[in-house]
Short mmCIF file of C-alpha atoms and ligand atoms in Angstrom, two decimals:
data_model
loop_
_atom_site.label_atom_id
_atom_site.label_comp_id
_atom_site.label_asym_id
_atom_site.label_seq_id
_atom_site.Cartn_x
_atom_site.Cartn_y
_atom_site.Cartn_z
CA MET A 834 -18.04 5.22 -37.30
CA SER A 835 -16.86 1.74 -38.75
CA LEU A 836 -13.59 0.51 -39.14
CA LYS A 837 -12.75 -1.55 -42.17
CA CYS A 838 -9.97 -3.91 -42.72
CA PHE A 839 -8.89 -4.64 -46.23
CA LEU A 840 -6.01 -6.22 -47.93
CA THR A 841 -3.44 -4.20 -49.84
CA ALA A 842 -1.33 -6.36 -52.21
CA LEU A 843 2.18 -5.29 -52.56
CA ALA A 844 4.62 -6.47 -55.11
CA ALA A 845 7.66 -7.75 -53.29
CA THR A 846 9.93 -9.84 -55.56
CA SER A 847 9.39 -10.43 -59.23
CA SER A 848 7.34 -13.34 -58.88
CA ALA A 849 5.80 -13.22 -55.38
CA PHE A 850 2.92 -10.99 -54.05
CA PHE A 851 2.43 -10.66 -50.24
CA ALA A 852 -1.01 -9.64 -48.87
CA ILE A 853 -0.61 -7.13 -45.91
CA PRO A 854 -3.56 -6.20 -43.86
CA VAL A 855 -4.19 -2.55 -43.45
CA MET A 856 -6.56 -0.78 -41.16
CA ALA A 857 -8.49 1.85 -42.86
CA GLU A 858 -10.85 4.35 -41.13
CA ASP A 859 -13.78 5.93 -42.70
CA ARG A 860 -13.72 9.62 -43.15
CA LEU A 861 -16.77 11.20 -41.51
CA LYS A 862 -18.37 14.58 -42.27
CA CYS A 863 -18.73 17.42 -39.99
CA GLY A 864 -20.52 20.09 -41.97
CA GLU A 865 -18.63 20.68 -45.06
CA ALA A 866 -15.32 19.13 -43.40
CA SER A 867 -14.34 15.56 -43.39
CA TYR A 868 -12.33 14.03 -40.39
CA PHE A 869 -11.36 10.69 -38.76
CA ALA A 870 -13.20 10.02 -35.57
CA SER A 871 -9.92 8.84 -34.00
CA GLU A 872 -8.60 12.30 -34.29
CA TYR A 873 -11.58 14.56 -33.84
CA THR A 874 -15.03 15.02 -32.38
CA CYS A 875 -17.72 16.82 -34.35
CA HIS A 876 -19.90 19.08 -32.33
CA ASN A 877 -23.37 20.27 -33.80
CA ASP A 878 -22.28 19.16 -37.17
CA LYS A 879 -19.96 22.27 -37.45
CA THR A 880 -17.12 22.34 -34.93
CA LEU A 881 -14.18 19.87 -35.13
CA CYS A 882 -12.29 19.48 -31.84
CA PRO A 883 -9.07 17.45 -31.75
CA THR A 884 -8.59 14.52 -29.53
CA VAL A 885 -5.27 15.12 -27.62
CA PHE A 886 -3.51 12.12 -26.02
CA GLY A 887 -6.71 10.04 -26.33
CA LEU A 888 -8.85 12.78 -24.61
CA PRO A 889 -11.30 14.65 -26.68
CA THR A 890 -11.54 18.43 -26.21
CA LYS A 891 -14.84 20.25 -26.38
CA PRO A 892 -15.75 23.69 -28.03
CA CYS A 893 -16.41 26.66 -25.81
CA GLY A 894 -18.87 29.44 -26.53
CA GLY A 895 -22.07 28.93 -28.58
CA SER A 896 -20.35 29.37 -31.92
CA GLY A 897 -17.35 27.35 -31.19
CA SER A 898 -15.31 30.34 -32.01
CA GLY A 899 -13.62 30.14 -28.63
CA GLY A 900 -11.68 27.22 -29.81
CA CYS A 901 -11.48 23.80 -28.23
CA TYR A 902 -10.44 23.16 -24.54
CA PRO A 903 -9.56 20.13 -22.51
CA PRO A 904 -12.45 19.55 -19.84
CA GLN A 905 -9.72 18.17 -17.56
CA GLN A 906 -8.18 21.58 -17.24
CA TYR A 907 -11.00 24.15 -17.75
CA SER A 908 -14.75 24.59 -17.33
CA CYS A 909 -16.53 26.61 -19.95
CA SER A 910 -19.18 29.15 -19.24
CA GLU A 911 -21.68 28.90 -21.98
CA GLU A 912 -23.00 32.32 -21.56
CA ASP A 913 -19.84 34.40 -22.11
CA GLY A 914 -17.63 31.67 -23.69
CA ILE A 915 -15.00 32.14 -20.89
CA LEU A 916 -12.70 29.26 -19.83
CA ARG A 917 -11.93 28.93 -16.16
CA ASP A 918 -9.35 26.74 -14.53
CA LEU A 919 -11.08 23.68 -12.74
CA PRO A 920 -10.94 24.09 -8.90
CA GLU A 921 -8.39 22.09 -7.12
CA ALA A 922 -9.34 18.54 -6.02
CA SER A 923 -11.12 18.27 -2.68
CA SER A 924 -12.44 14.69 -3.16
CA PRO A 925 -10.52 11.44 -2.92
CA PHE A 926 -9.54 10.41 -6.33
CA THR A 927 -8.14 7.44 -8.66
CA LEU A 928 -5.52 8.27 -11.26
CA SER A 929 -5.67 7.22 -14.84
CA VAL A 930 -3.03 7.63 -17.62
CA TRP A 931 -3.86 8.71 -20.96
CA GLY A 932 -1.63 8.87 -24.14
CA VAL A 933 -1.46 8.47 -27.79
CA ARG A 934 -0.73 4.63 -27.56
CA LYS A 935 -3.56 2.33 -26.94
CA ALA A 936 -1.57 1.02 -24.10
CA TYR A 937 -1.99 4.48 -22.27
CA GLN A 938 -5.72 5.00 -22.70
CA ASN A 939 -7.50 5.21 -19.39
CA GLN A 940 -5.02 2.90 -17.46
CA LYS A 941 -5.53 2.98 -13.74
CA ILE A 942 -2.45 3.63 -11.64
CA LYS A 943 -1.93 0.98 -8.96
CA ALA A 944 0.16 0.93 -5.91
CA CYS A 945 2.50 -1.89 -5.04
CA GLY A 946 5.74 -2.12 -3.06
CA GLY A 947 6.25 1.62 -2.81
CA TYR A 948 5.73 2.44 -6.49
CA LEU A 949 2.85 3.63 -8.47
CA ALA A 950 2.64 1.95 -11.77
CA PHE A 951 0.24 0.93 -14.51
CA GLY A 952 -0.14 -1.59 -17.35
CA ALA A 953 -1.41 -5.25 -17.38
CA ASN A 954 1.36 -6.28 -15.05
CA ALA A 955 1.03 -3.56 -12.53
CA ARG A 956 -0.37 -5.05 -9.33
CA GLN A 957 -2.49 -3.40 -6.59
CA CYS A 958 -1.05 -4.49 -3.42
CA HIS A 959 -2.98 -4.15 -0.34
CA LEU A 960 -3.23 -5.95 2.97
CA CYS A 961 -5.62 -5.85 5.75
CA THR A 962 -4.90 -7.15 9.28
CA ALA A 963 -7.05 -7.08 12.25
CA ALA A 964 -4.82 -4.44 13.79
CA GLY A 965 -6.70 -1.29 14.52
CA GLY A 966 -9.95 -3.33 14.72
CA LYS A 967 -10.72 -2.86 11.14
CA ASN A 968 -13.24 -4.77 9.26
CA CYS A 969 -11.39 -5.72 6.16
CA ALA A 970 -14.47 -6.35 4.08
CA SER A 971 -15.18 -2.58 4.42
CA PHE A 972 -12.42 -1.57 2.02
CA LYS A 973 -12.72 -2.01 -1.64
CA ASN A 974 -9.06 -2.07 -2.36
CA GLU A 975 -8.65 0.39 -5.09
CA THR A 976 -5.63 2.69 -5.21
CA VAL A 977 -7.30 5.96 -3.97
CA PHE A 978 -5.32 9.09 -3.38
CA LEU A 979 -6.24 12.18 -1.26
CA PRO A 980 -5.62 15.75 -2.34
CA ASP A 981 -3.38 16.61 0.67
CA GLY A 982 -0.71 14.11 -0.31
CA ARG A 983 -2.09 11.08 1.61
CA MET A 984 -2.99 7.70 0.21
CA ASN A 985 -6.39 6.67 1.13
CA ALA A 986 -5.24 4.05 3.62
CA ALA A 987 -6.65 3.47 7.18
CA VAL A 988 -3.38 2.06 8.70
CA PRO A 989 -2.39 4.17 11.77
CA GLY A 990 0.24 6.93 10.84
CA GLY A 991 -1.18 6.82 7.09
CA GLN A 992 0.80 6.52 3.98
CA TYR A 993 1.63 9.37 1.53
CA TRP A 994 2.13 9.79 -2.26
CA TYR A 995 4.98 11.93 -3.34
CA VAL A 996 7.36 12.70 -6.30
CA HIS A 997 10.75 11.68 -5.45
CA PRO A 998 12.73 15.06 -5.33
CA SER A 999 15.75 14.26 -7.52
CA GLU A 1000 14.54 11.25 -9.57
CA GLY A 1001 10.94 12.45 -10.28
CA LEU A 1002 9.51 9.14 -9.65
CA LEU A 1003 5.93 8.88 -8.49
CA GLN A 1004 5.89 6.94 -5.33
CA TYR A 1005 4.37 6.30 -1.86
CA THR A 1006 5.63 5.78 1.68
CA ALA A 1007 5.56 2.57 3.57
CA ALA A 1008 3.17 1.78 6.40
CA LEU A 1009 4.67 1.90 9.74
CA ASP A 1010 4.99 -1.50 11.59
CA PRO A 1011 3.00 -1.62 14.81
CA PRO A 1012 5.14 -1.51 17.90
CA LYS A 1013 6.62 -4.82 19.13
CA ASN A 1014 5.62 -4.55 22.60
CA THR A 1015 1.91 -4.05 22.38
CA SER A 1016 1.37 -4.64 26.00
CA THR A 1017 2.73 -1.18 26.85
CA SER A 1018 2.24 1.56 24.33
CA SER A 1019 -0.60 2.76 22.46
CA TRP A 1020 0.57 3.19 19.06
CA ASN A 1021 1.87 6.67 18.98
CA VAL A 1022 1.34 7.55 15.45
CA THR A 1023 1.63 11.34 15.73
CA ALA A 1024 5.21 10.95 16.76
CA ALA A 1025 5.99 8.62 14.05
CA GLU A 1026 8.77 9.48 11.58
CA ILE A 1027 7.77 8.38 8.06
CA PRO A 1028 10.56 8.46 5.57
CA ARG A 1029 9.61 11.03 2.92
CA LYS A 1030 6.50 11.92 4.33
CA GLU A 1031 7.91 15.53 4.00
CA PHE A 1032 7.48 15.30 0.19
CA ALA A 1033 3.91 14.20 0.32
CA GLY A 1034 1.94 16.13 -2.38
CA VAL A 1035 4.79 18.57 -2.83
CA ASN A 1036 4.90 20.30 -6.27
CA VAL A 1037 1.79 18.62 -7.64
CA LYS A 1038 -1.51 20.36 -8.30
CA VAL A 1039 -4.68 18.11 -8.72
CA HIS A 1040 -7.82 19.58 -10.43
CA GLU A 1041 -11.20 18.14 -9.27
CA ASN A 1042 -11.88 15.42 -11.94
CA GLY A 1043 -9.20 16.86 -13.87
CA PHE A 1044 -5.29 16.83 -14.68
CA PHE A 1045 -2.63 15.69 -12.09
CA VAL A 1046 -0.07 18.32 -12.85
CA TRP A 1047 3.51 18.60 -12.03
CA ASP A 1048 3.62 22.19 -10.77
CA LYS A 1049 7.01 23.01 -9.56
CA GLU A 1050 7.69 26.87 -9.29
CA GLY A 1051 8.50 28.14 -12.82
CA SER A 1052 8.02 24.71 -14.50
CA SER A 1053 4.30 23.78 -14.58
CA SER A 1054 3.75 20.76 -16.87
CA HIS A 1055 0.76 18.66 -18.01
CA TRP A 1056 3.22 15.96 -19.04
CA TRP A 1057 4.48 12.98 -17.11
CA PHE A 1058 6.86 10.37 -18.46
CA ALA A 1059 5.68 6.83 -18.58
CA CYS A 1060 8.79 4.49 -18.50
CA LEU A 1061 8.73 0.87 -19.06
CA VAL A 1062 10.37 -1.04 -16.28
CA THR A 1063 10.98 -4.66 -15.54
CA LEU A 1064 9.48 -5.36 -12.22
CA PRO A 1065 11.81 -6.81 -9.26
CA GLY A 1066 12.41 -10.40 -9.91
CA GLY A 1067 11.01 -10.27 -13.35
CA VAL A 1068 12.54 -11.40 -16.49
CA ILE A 1069 13.21 -8.81 -19.22
CA SER A 1070 10.15 -8.69 -21.61
CA THR A 1071 7.90 -10.25 -19.13
CA GLY A 1072 6.22 -8.83 -16.08
CA ARG A 1073 6.96 -5.26 -17.13
CA SER A 1074 4.85 -2.28 -16.26
CA TRP A 1075 5.03 1.56 -16.44
CA ARG A 1076 6.22 3.86 -13.78
CA LEU A 1077 5.55 7.60 -13.97
CA TYR A 1078 8.19 10.39 -13.73
CA ALA A 1079 7.63 14.01 -13.34
CA PRO A 1080 9.42 15.97 -16.10
CA LEU A 1081 12.67 16.53 -13.92
CA THR A 1082 15.08 14.42 -15.58
CA PRO A 1083 15.52 14.69 -19.44
CA ASP A 1084 17.62 11.66 -20.10
CA LEU A 1085 15.09 8.98 -19.37
CA LYS A 1086 15.07 5.93 -21.55
CA ASP A 1087 12.18 3.96 -22.85
CA CYS A 1088 9.56 6.54 -21.99
CA ASP A 1089 6.74 8.29 -23.51
CA LEU A 1090 4.83 11.45 -22.64
CA VAL A 1091 1.54 10.79 -21.08
CA ARG A 1092 -1.27 12.86 -19.19
CA VAL A 1093 -2.39 11.79 -15.81
CA VAL A 1094 -6.31 12.33 -14.87
CA ALA A 1095 -7.78 12.35 -11.38
CA THR A 1096 -11.32 10.90 -11.16
CA ALA A 1097 -13.15 11.70 -8.00
CA VAL A 1098 -14.30 8.52 -5.92
CA ASP A 1099 -15.89 7.52 -2.81
CA LYS A 1100 -13.53 7.37 0.20
CA SER A 1101 -14.78 3.85 1.00
CA ASN A 1102 -12.88 2.64 -2.23
CA GLY A 1103 -9.49 2.67 -0.50
CA VAL A 1104 -7.45 0.17 1.46
CA TYR A 1105 -6.49 -0.56 5.08
CA LYS A 1106 -2.75 -0.53 3.97
CA TYR A 1107 -0.78 -0.49 0.82
CA SER A 1108 1.89 -3.04 0.98
C1 LIG X 188 -10.06 -6.14 0.38
O1 LIG X 188 -8.91 -6.87 0.71
C2 LIG X 188 -9.06 -7.60 2.12
C3 LIG X 188 -7.74 -8.23 2.39
O2 LIG X 188 -6.71 -7.37 2.23
C4 LIG X 188 -10.30 -8.58 1.94
O3 LIG X 188 -10.44 -9.13 3.09
C5 LIG X 188 -11.55 -7.77 1.51
O4 LIG X 188 -12.53 -8.80 1.31
C6 LIG X 188 -11.26 -7.04 0.15
N1 LIG X 188 -12.36 -6.27 -0.21
C7 LIG X 188 -12.98 -6.54 -1.31
C8 LIG X 188 -14.12 -5.68 -1.61
O5 LIG X 188 -12.53 -7.26 -2.17
C1 LIG X 189 6.99 -4.43 27.47
O1 LIG X 189 6.92 -3.08 28.28
C2 LIG X 189 6.75 -3.50 29.58
C3 LIG X 189 6.55 -2.13 30.31
O2 LIG X 189 7.38 -1.09 29.92
C4 LIG X 189 8.20 -4.11 30.08
O3 LIG X 189 7.94 -4.57 31.50
C5 LIG X 189 8.27 -5.50 29.27
O4 LIG X 189 9.49 -6.06 29.57
C6 LIG X 189 8.17 -5.06 27.76
N1 LIG X 189 8.27 -6.44 27.02
C7 LIG X 189 9.22 -6.53 26.03
C8 LIG X 189 9.04 -7.93 25.30
O5 LIG X 189 9.93 -5.67 25.61
C1 LIG X 190 3.15 10.88 21.50
O1 LIG X 190 3.95 11.77 20.74
C2 LIG X 190 3.75 13.18 21.05
C3 LIG X 190 4.69 13.95 20.14
O2 LIG X 190 5.99 13.45 20.05
C4 LIG X 190 4.01 13.27 22.44
O3 LIG X 190 3.91 14.68 22.96
C5 LIG X 190 3.06 12.42 23.40
O4 LIG X 190 3.33 12.62 24.66
C6 LIG X 190 3.17 10.89 22.97
N1 LIG X 190 2.17 10.26 23.48
C7 LIG X 190 2.36 9.03 24.09
C8 LIG X 190 1.21 8.28 24.81
O5 LIG X 190 3.30 8.46 24.06
#
């Protein structure tokens, strides 16, 4: 596929012409049909499958008669052309955002200051201290999630991802501080009260190498809202990033629908502590 830029001349006033650049995309052939590669994928020169939210779909069944499916949701049995739900995730995973806008295509979700966000200004905030005898160099410092609602952090007591039950915002819990009096206690993390730990992973279903889905009883949804926010201390129009909301609150502003996809990664990609 090639993209061609050419100029379209538009008559503006009686005497002046302005040249406006227009991006044009070549039409490709799939059997007898023509299509744009930005919108469809051609399989075996006969089946066109649409790209949905930046994610190509695939045909199921040898003839393609079974229609097209998102491989982040189903697996297809080539023998009988039957779609089956992907299993629930059992591996540690990273999360990426996909959407119609270029800014939403394969954007990694990062953890910073209790929020999970994406975009050029979203930061990955991690910290490693010698507490717990950890070798900091053994962490790859990616934002890695575990299917049971934990963040992949090694800090005693752990950290947890959750959807705020009333606001719908995707967040994670803070790490506990070590006890002040280290001469006495071992750090009793089992007894620790971590605020909002009780919401960890609640109402979210994660497919192995597939969609990260809001799955509250009676309202399952592939959609999340990506909402542009100014980061704390930032000036409007600078330092903005997108936060993610479950489709709970319909009156969100500056938001777009996106999909969130989990990708299985090695557990060693995580961090000691998300700060
Ligand atoms: C991860 O971050 C820690 C400090 O928090 C640093 O010591 C370590 O080298 C980093 N690991 C990598 C792979 O960059
Ligand atoms: C730490 O705990 C020990 C034993 O309970 C106690 O004697 C000591 O005063 C404590 N120190 C501080 C700074 O609280
Ligand atoms: C840690 O907390 C648990 C649960 O509250 C308690 O049963 C246990 O005795 C505590 N252990 C220590 C060493 O304080």
